[in-house]
Each structure stands twice: as structure tokens, then as C-alpha cells.
PDB file of C-alpha atoms in Angstrom:
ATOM      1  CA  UNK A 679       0.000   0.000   0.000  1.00 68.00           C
ATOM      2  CA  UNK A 680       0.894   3.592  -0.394  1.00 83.00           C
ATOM      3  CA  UNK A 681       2.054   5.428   2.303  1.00 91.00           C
ATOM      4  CA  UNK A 682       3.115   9.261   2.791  1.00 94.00           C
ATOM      5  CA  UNK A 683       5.222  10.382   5.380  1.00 96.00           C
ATOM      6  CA  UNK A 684       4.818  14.131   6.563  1.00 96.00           C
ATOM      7  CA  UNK A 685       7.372  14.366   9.563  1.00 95.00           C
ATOM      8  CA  UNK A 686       7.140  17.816  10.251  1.00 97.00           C
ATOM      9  CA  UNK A 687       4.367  17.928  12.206  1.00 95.00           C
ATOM     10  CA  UNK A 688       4.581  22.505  12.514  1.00 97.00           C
ATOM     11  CA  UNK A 689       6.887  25.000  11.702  1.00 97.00           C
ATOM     12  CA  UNK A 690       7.094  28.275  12.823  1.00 98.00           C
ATOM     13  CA  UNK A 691       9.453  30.545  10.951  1.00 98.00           C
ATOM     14  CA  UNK A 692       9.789  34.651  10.703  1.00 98.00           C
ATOM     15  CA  UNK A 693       8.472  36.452   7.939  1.00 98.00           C
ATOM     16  CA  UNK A 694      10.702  36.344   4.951  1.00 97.00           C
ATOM     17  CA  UNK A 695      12.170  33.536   5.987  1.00 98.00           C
ATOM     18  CA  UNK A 696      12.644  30.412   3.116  1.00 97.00           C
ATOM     19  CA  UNK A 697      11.281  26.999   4.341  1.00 98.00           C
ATOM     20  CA  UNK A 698      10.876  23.793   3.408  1.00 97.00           C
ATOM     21  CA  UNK A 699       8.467  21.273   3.755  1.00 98.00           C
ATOM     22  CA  UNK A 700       9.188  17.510   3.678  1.00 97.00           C
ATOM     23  CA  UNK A 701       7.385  14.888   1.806  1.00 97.00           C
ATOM     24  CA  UNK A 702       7.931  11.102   1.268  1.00 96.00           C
ATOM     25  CA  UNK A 703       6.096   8.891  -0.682  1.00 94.00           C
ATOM     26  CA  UNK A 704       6.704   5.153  -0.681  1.00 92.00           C
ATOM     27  CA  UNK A 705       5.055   2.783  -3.321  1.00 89.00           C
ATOM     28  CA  UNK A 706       5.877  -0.413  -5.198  1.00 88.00           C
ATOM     29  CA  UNK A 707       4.317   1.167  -8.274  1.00 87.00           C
ATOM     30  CA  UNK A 708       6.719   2.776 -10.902  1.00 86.00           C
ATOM     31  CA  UNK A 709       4.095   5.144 -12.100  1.00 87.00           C
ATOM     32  CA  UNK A 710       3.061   7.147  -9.712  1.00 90.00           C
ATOM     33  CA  UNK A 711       1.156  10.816  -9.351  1.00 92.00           C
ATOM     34  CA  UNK A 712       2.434  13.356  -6.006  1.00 93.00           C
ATOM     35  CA  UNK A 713       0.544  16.670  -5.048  1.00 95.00           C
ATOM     36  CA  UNK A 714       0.656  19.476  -2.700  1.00 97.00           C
ATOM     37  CA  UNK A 715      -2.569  21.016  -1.084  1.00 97.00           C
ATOM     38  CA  UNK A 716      -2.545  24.157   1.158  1.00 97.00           C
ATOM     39  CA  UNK A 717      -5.726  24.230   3.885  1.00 96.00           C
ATOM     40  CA  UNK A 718      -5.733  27.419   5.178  1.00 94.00           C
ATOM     41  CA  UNK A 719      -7.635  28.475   8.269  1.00 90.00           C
ATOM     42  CA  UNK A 720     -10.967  28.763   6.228  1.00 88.00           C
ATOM     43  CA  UNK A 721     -10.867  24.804   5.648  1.00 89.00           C
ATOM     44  CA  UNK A 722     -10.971  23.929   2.200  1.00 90.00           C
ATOM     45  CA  UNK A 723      -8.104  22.534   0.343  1.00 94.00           C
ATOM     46  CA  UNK A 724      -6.344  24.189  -2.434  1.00 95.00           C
ATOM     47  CA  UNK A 725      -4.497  21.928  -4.854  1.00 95.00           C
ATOM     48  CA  UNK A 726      -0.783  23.749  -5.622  1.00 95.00           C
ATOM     49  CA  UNK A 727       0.942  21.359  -7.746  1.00 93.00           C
ATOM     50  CA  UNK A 728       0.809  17.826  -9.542  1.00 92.00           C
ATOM     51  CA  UNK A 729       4.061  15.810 -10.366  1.00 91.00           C
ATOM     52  CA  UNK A 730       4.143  12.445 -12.191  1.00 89.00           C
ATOM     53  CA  UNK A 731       6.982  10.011 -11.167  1.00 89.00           C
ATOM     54  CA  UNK A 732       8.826  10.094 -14.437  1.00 88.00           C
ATOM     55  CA  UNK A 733       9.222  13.884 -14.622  1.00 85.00           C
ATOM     56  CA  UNK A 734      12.301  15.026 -11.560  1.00 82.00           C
ATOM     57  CA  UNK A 735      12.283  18.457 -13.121  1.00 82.00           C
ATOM     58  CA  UNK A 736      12.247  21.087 -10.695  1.00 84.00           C
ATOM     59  CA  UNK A 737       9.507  23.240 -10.430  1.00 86.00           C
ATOM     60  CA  UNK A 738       8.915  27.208  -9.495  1.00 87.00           C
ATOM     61  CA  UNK A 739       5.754  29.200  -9.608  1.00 88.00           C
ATOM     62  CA  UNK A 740       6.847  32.626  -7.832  1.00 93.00           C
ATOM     63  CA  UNK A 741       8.247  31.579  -4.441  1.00 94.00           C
ATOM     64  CA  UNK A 742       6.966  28.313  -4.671  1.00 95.00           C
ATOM     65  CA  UNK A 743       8.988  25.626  -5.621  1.00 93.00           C
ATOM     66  CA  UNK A 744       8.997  21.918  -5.651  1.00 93.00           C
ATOM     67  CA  UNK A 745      12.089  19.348  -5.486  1.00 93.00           C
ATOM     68  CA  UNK A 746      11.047  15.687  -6.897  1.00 92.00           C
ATOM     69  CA  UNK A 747      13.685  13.295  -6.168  1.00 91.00           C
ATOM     70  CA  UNK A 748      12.673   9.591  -7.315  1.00 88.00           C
ATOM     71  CA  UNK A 749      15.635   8.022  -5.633  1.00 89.00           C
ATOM     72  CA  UNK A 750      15.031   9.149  -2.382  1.00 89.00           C
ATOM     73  CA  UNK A 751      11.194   9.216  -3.191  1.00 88.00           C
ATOM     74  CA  UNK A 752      11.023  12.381  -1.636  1.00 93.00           C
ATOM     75  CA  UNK A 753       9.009  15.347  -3.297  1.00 94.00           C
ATOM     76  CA  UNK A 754       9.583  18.476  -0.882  1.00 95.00           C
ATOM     77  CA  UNK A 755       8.038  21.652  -1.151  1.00 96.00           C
ATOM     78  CA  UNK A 756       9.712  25.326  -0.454  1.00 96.00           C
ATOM     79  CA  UNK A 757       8.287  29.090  -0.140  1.00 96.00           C
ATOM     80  CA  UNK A 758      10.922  31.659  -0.655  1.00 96.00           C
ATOM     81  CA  UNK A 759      10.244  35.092   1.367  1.00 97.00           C
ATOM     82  CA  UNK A 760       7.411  33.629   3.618  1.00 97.00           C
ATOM     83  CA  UNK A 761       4.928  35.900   4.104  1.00 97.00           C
ATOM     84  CA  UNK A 762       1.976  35.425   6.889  1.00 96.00           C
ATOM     85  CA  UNK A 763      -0.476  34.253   4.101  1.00 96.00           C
ATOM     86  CA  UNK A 764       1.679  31.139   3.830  1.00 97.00           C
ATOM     87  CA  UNK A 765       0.367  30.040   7.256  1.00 97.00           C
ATOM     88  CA  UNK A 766      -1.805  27.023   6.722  1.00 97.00           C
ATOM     89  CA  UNK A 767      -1.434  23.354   6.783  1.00 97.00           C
ATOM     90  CA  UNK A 768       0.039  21.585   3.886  1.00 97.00           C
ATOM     91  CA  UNK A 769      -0.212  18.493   2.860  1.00 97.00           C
ATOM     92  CA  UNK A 770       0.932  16.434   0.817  1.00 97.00           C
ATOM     93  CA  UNK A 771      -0.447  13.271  -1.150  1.00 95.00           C
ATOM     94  CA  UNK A 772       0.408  10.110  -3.527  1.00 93.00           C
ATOM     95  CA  UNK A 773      -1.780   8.604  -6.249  1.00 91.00           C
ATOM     96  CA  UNK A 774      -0.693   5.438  -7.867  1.00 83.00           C
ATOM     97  CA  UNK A 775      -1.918   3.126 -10.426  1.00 74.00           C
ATOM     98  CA  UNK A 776      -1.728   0.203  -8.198  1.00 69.00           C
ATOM     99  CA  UNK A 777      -4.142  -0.880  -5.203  1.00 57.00           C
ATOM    100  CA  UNK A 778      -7.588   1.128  -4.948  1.00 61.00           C
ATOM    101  CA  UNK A 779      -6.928   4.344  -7.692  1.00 66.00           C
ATOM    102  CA  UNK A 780      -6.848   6.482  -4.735  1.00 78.00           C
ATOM    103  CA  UNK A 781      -5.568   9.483  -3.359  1.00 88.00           C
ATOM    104  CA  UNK A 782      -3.459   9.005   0.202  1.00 90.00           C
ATOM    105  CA  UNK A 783      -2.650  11.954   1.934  1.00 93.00           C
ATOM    106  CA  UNK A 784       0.194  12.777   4.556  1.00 94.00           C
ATOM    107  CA  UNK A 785      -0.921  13.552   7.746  1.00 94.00           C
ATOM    108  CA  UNK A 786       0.397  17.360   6.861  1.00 95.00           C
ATOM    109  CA  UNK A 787       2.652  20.674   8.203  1.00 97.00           C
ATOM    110  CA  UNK A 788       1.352  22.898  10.198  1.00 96.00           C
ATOM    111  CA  UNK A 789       3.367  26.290   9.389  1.00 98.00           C
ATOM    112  CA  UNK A 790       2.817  29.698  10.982  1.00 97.00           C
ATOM    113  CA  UNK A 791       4.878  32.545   9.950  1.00 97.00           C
ATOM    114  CA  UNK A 792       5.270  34.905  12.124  1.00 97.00           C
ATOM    115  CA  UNK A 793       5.286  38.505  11.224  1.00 96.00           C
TER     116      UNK A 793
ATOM    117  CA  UNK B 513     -18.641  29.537 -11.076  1.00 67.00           C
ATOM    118  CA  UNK B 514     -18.076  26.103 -10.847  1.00 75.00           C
ATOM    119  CA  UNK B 515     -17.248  24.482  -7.386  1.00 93.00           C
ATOM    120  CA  UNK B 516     -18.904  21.874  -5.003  1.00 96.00           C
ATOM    121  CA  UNK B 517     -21.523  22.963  -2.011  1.00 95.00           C
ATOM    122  CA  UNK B 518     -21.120  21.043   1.071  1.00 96.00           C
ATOM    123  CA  UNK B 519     -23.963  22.388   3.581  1.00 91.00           C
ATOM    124  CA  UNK B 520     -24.568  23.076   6.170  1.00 91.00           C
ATOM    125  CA  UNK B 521     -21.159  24.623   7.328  1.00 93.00           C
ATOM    126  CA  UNK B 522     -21.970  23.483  11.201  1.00 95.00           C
ATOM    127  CA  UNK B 523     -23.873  20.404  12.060  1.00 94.00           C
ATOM    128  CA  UNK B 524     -25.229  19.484  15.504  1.00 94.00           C
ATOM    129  CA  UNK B 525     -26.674  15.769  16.219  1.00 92.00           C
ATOM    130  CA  UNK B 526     -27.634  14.177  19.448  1.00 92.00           C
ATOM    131  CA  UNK B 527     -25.927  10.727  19.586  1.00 91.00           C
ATOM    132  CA  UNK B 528     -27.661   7.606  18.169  1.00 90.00           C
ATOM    133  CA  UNK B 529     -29.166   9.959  15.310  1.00 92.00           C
ATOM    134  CA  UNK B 530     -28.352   9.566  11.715  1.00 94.00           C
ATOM    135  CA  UNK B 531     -27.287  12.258   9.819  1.00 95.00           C
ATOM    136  CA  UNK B 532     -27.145  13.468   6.135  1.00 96.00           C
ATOM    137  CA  UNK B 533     -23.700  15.960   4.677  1.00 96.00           C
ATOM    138  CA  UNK B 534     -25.111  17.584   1.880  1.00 96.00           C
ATOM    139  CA  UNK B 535     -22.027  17.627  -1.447  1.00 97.00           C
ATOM    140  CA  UNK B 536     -22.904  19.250  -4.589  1.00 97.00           C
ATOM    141  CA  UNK B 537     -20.945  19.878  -7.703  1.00 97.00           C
ATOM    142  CA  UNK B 538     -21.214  21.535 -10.802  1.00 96.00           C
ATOM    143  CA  UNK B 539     -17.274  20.676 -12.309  1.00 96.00           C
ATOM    144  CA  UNK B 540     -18.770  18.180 -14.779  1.00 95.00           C
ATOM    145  CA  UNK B 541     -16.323  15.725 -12.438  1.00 95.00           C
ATOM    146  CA  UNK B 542     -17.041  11.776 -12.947  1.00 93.00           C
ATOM    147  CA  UNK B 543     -15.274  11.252  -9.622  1.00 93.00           C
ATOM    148  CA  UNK B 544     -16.124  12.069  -5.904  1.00 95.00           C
ATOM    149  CA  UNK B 545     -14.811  11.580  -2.374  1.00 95.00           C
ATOM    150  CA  UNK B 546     -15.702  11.815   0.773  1.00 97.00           C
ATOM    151  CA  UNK B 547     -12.843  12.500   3.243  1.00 96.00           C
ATOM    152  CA  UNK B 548     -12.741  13.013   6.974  1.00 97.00           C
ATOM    153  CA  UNK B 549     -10.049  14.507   8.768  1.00 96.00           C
ATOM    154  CA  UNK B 550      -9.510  15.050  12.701  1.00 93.00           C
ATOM    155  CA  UNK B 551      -6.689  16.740  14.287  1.00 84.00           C
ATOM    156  CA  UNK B 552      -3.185  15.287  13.286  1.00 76.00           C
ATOM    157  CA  UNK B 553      -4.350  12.664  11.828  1.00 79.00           C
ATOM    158  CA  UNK B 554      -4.451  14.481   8.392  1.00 87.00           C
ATOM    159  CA  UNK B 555      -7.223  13.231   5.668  1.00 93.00           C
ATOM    160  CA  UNK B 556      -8.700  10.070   5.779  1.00 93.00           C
ATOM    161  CA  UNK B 557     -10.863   8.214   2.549  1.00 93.00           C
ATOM    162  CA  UNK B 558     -14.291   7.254   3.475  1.00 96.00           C
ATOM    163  CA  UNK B 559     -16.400   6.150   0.093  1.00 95.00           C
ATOM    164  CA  UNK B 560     -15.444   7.605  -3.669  1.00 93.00           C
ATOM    165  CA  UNK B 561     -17.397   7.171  -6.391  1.00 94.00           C
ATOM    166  CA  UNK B 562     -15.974   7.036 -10.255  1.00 91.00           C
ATOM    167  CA  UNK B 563     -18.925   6.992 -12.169  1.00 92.00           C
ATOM    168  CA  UNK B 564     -23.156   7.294 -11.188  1.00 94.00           C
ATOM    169  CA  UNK B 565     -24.710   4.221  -9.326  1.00 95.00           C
ATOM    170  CA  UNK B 566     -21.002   3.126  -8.584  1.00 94.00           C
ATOM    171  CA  UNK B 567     -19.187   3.447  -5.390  1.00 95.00           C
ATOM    172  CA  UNK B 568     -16.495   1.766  -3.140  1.00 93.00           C
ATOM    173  CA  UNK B 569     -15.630   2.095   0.366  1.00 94.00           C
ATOM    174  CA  UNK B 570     -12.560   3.400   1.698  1.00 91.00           C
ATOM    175  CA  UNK B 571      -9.996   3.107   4.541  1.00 90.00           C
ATOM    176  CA  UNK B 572     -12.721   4.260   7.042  1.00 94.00           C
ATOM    177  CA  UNK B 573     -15.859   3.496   5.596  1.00 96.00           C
ATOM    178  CA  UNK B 574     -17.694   1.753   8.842  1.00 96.00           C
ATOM    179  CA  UNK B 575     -20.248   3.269  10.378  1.00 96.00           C
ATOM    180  CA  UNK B 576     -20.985   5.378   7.236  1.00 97.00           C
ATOM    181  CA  UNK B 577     -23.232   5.106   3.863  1.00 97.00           C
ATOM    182  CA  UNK B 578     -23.432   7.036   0.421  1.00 98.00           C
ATOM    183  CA  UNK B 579     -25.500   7.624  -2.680  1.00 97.00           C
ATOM    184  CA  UNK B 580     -24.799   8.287  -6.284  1.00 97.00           C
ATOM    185  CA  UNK B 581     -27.850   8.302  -8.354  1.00 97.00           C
ATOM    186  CA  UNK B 582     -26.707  11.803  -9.636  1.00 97.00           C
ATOM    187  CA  UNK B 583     -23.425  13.240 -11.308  1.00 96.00           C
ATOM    188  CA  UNK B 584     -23.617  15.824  -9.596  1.00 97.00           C
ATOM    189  CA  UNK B 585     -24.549  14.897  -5.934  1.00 98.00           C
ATOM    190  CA  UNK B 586     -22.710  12.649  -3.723  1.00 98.00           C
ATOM    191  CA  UNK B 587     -24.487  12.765  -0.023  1.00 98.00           C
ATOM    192  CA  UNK B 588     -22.990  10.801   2.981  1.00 98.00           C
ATOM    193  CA  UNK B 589     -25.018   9.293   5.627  1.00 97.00           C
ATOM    194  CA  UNK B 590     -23.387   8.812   8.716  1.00 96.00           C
ATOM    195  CA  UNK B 591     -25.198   6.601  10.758  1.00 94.00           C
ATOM    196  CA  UNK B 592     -25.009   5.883  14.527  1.00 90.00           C
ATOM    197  CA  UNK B 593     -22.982   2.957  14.253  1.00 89.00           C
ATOM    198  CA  UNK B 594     -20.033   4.929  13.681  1.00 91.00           C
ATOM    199  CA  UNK B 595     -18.702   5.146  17.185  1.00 90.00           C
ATOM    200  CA  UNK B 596     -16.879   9.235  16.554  1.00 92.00           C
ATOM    201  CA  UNK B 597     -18.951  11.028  14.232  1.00 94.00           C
ATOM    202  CA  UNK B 598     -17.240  14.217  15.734  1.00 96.00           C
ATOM    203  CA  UNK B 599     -15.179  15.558  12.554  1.00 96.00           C
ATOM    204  CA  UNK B 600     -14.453  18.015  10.072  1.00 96.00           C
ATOM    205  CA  UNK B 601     -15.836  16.231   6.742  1.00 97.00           C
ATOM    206  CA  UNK B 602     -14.691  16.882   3.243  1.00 96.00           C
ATOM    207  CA  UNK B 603     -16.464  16.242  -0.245  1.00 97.00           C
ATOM    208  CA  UNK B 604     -13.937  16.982  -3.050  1.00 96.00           C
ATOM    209  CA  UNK B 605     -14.624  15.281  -6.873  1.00 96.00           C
ATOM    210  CA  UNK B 606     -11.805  15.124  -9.879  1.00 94.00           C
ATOM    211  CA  UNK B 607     -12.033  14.537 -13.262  1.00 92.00           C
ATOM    212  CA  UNK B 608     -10.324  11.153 -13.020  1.00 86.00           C
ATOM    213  CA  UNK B 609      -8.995   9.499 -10.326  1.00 82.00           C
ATOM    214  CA  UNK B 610      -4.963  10.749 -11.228  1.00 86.00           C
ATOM    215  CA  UNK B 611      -6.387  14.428 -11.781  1.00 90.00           C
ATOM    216  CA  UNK B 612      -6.297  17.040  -8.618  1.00 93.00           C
ATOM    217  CA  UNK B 613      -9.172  17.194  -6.412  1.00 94.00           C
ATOM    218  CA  UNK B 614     -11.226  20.109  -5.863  1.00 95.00           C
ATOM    219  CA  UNK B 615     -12.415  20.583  -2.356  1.00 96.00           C
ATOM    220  CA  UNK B 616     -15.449  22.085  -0.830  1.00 95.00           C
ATOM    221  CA  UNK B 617     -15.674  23.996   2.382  1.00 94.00           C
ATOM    222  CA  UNK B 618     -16.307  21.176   4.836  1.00 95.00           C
ATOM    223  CA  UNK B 619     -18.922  20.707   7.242  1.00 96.00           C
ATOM    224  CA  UNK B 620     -17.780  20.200  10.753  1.00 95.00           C
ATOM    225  CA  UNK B 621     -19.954  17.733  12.717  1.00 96.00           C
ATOM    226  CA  UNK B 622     -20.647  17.907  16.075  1.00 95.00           C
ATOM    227  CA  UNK B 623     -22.287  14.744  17.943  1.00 93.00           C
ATOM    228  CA  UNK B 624     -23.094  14.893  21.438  1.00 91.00           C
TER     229      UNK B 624
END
């Protein structure tokens, strides 16, 4: 079965501050997707990114960027500048073509930046 | 604007009563999910549903029941068999089951 490991359970950092959230994903499956949702205090999740396991291309959208590493099976996420909007829970989830064609999320980050 | 409608936001139940979460969309999705989460224990898969009149439990699907004779509605029952109905619940739906989900609001059940 899938499983995603989230062990940064919060993180507090200053304004400004770069961070970086952790994310492992461990499957037998060679194909495989990975996503990052931010759940800010309002509730709903917002879907941020979508990586497939053959692509280990780094990716940036403004200070967000995401570091895919399929040997380590590790797909971490960083924000650049953080600014107090960034506080939310993130989490992270696997989807794989094996087992149940689910999605299995981490049990996510609490972050809080601090102004 | 397209989206899915979970009502109501807040949800009280005495204990031993069933209750129905309301999940709507209008994303022209085939697929939809019902997750609960509860503190630190991040989001857990209760029943999806791929297609109408189709559905499969998931990790935590005891104590719980669903419905898909519509595209566009997916309601959850959850029944008093289900030993902690206390929860934040979450409908999302996706165009297929490897696309991102789209998440409604939540409705945060209370049973006492």
C-alpha cells in the first residue's frame, strides 16, 4: 500500500524567511502521481501542484517551488520570502496506479509565519 | 462559477441519530470523495465514487453510507454505528482518479 510520510508535524518561521516542507512517498508502483494542497484556516483545500513520477524536473511558480527526487522518493516543497499568508497546513499526497486508484494523503505541516 | 456545495457549514446531532452531509458539484467531475479529517491525523478516505450508481468504500468506511444516483450529488449518511462522528468532513470530486481534487468547504460535525 501507499504510504506518505509528513514528519514535520509545525513550523514556525519569521516572515521572509525560506522553508521547506518535507514529503515522502513510498510505493511499489513505478508510475506514480504526487501533489501538494494548502488548507488554510478557512478549511478547504487548495491543490498547488501535480508531479508524475517520471518527470524530476524542478519546479517554481513565484516563491513556490517543488524538489522531486525519485531516488530518495522524496518530493519536498519550499516558499521563498514567507509571508503570513503562507500560514496554513500543507499536505501532501500520492496517487498510484496500483491498489484502490486512490488518493493518500500525509498527515500534513502545520506552518505559521510569524510577522 | 463552478465548485462543489457542502452544507450546512456546522452540524449538531444528538448521539444515536443519523445524519445526512449535503455535497454538490457543478465541475462536470465523474469522480467524488468523501474524506474526513480530525486533528493530526491528516485526511482520511471514506467512500469515492468514479462513475453514477457506482461506489467503493474506503480506509474508514464503517459506520458510514453514500449515494450516487446523480453526477452531480454525492451525499454521505453517517449513521449511529459509527462510534466518533465528531469531525471536520470533506467532499472533493476530480475529473479522473490521477487528476487534482477540488475541495469544498467542509462541514464540521458535532455529535453529542
Amino acid at each position: 500500500a501507499q504510504k506518505v510520510t509528513q514528519a514535520q508535524t509545525e513550523i514556525s518561521v519569521v516572515e521572509k524567511e525560506d522553508v521547506t516542507l518535507d514529503c515522502v512517498y513510498e510505493t511499489r508502483d513505478t508510475t506514480y502521481y504526487l501533489f501538494w494542497y494548502k488548507q488554510p484556516p478557512s478549511g478547504e483545500l487548495v491543490f498547488l501542484i501535480r508531479r508524475n513520477s517520471f518527470d524530476e524536473q524542478n519546479e517554481i511558480s513565484g516563491r513556490y517551488s517543488w524538489n522531486f527526487q525519485k531516488s530518495t522518493s522524496s518530493f519536498n516543497f519550499t516558499i521563498t520570502a514567507s509571508q503570513v499568508v503562507d500560514s496554513a497546513v500543507y499536505f501532501c499526497a500520492g496517487w498510484d496506479s496500483g491498489g484502490y486508484q486512490k488518493v493518500t494523503f500525509g498527515t500534513g505541516t502545520k506552518l505559521q509565519v510569524i510577522p | 462559477d463552478g465548485g462543489i456545495t457542502q452544507s450546512p457549514k456546522y452540524l449538531f446531532r444528538k448521539e444515536g441519530q443519523n445524519v445526512t452531509l449535503s455535497c454538490e458539484q457543478n465541475l462536470n467531475h465523474d469522480a467524488m470523495y468523501w474524506y474526513r479529517q480530525d486533528p493530526g491525523q491528516g485526511l482520511r478516505l471514506i467512500y469515492y465514487s468514479q462513475i453514477v450508481n457506482d461506489f467503493q468504500k474506503g480506509d474508514i468506511a464503517e459506520g458510514y453510507s453514500v449515494s450516487r444516483e446523480k453526477k452531480e450529488s454525492f451525499p454521505l449518511t453517517v449513521t449511529s454505528a459509527q462510534k466518533n462522528p465528531t469531525a471536520f468532513y470533506l467532499c472533493a470530486s476530480s475529473i479522473s482518479a490521477d487528476s487534482p481534487l477540488h475541495f469544498g468547504n467542509g462541514t464540521r460535525l458535532t455529535v453529542t
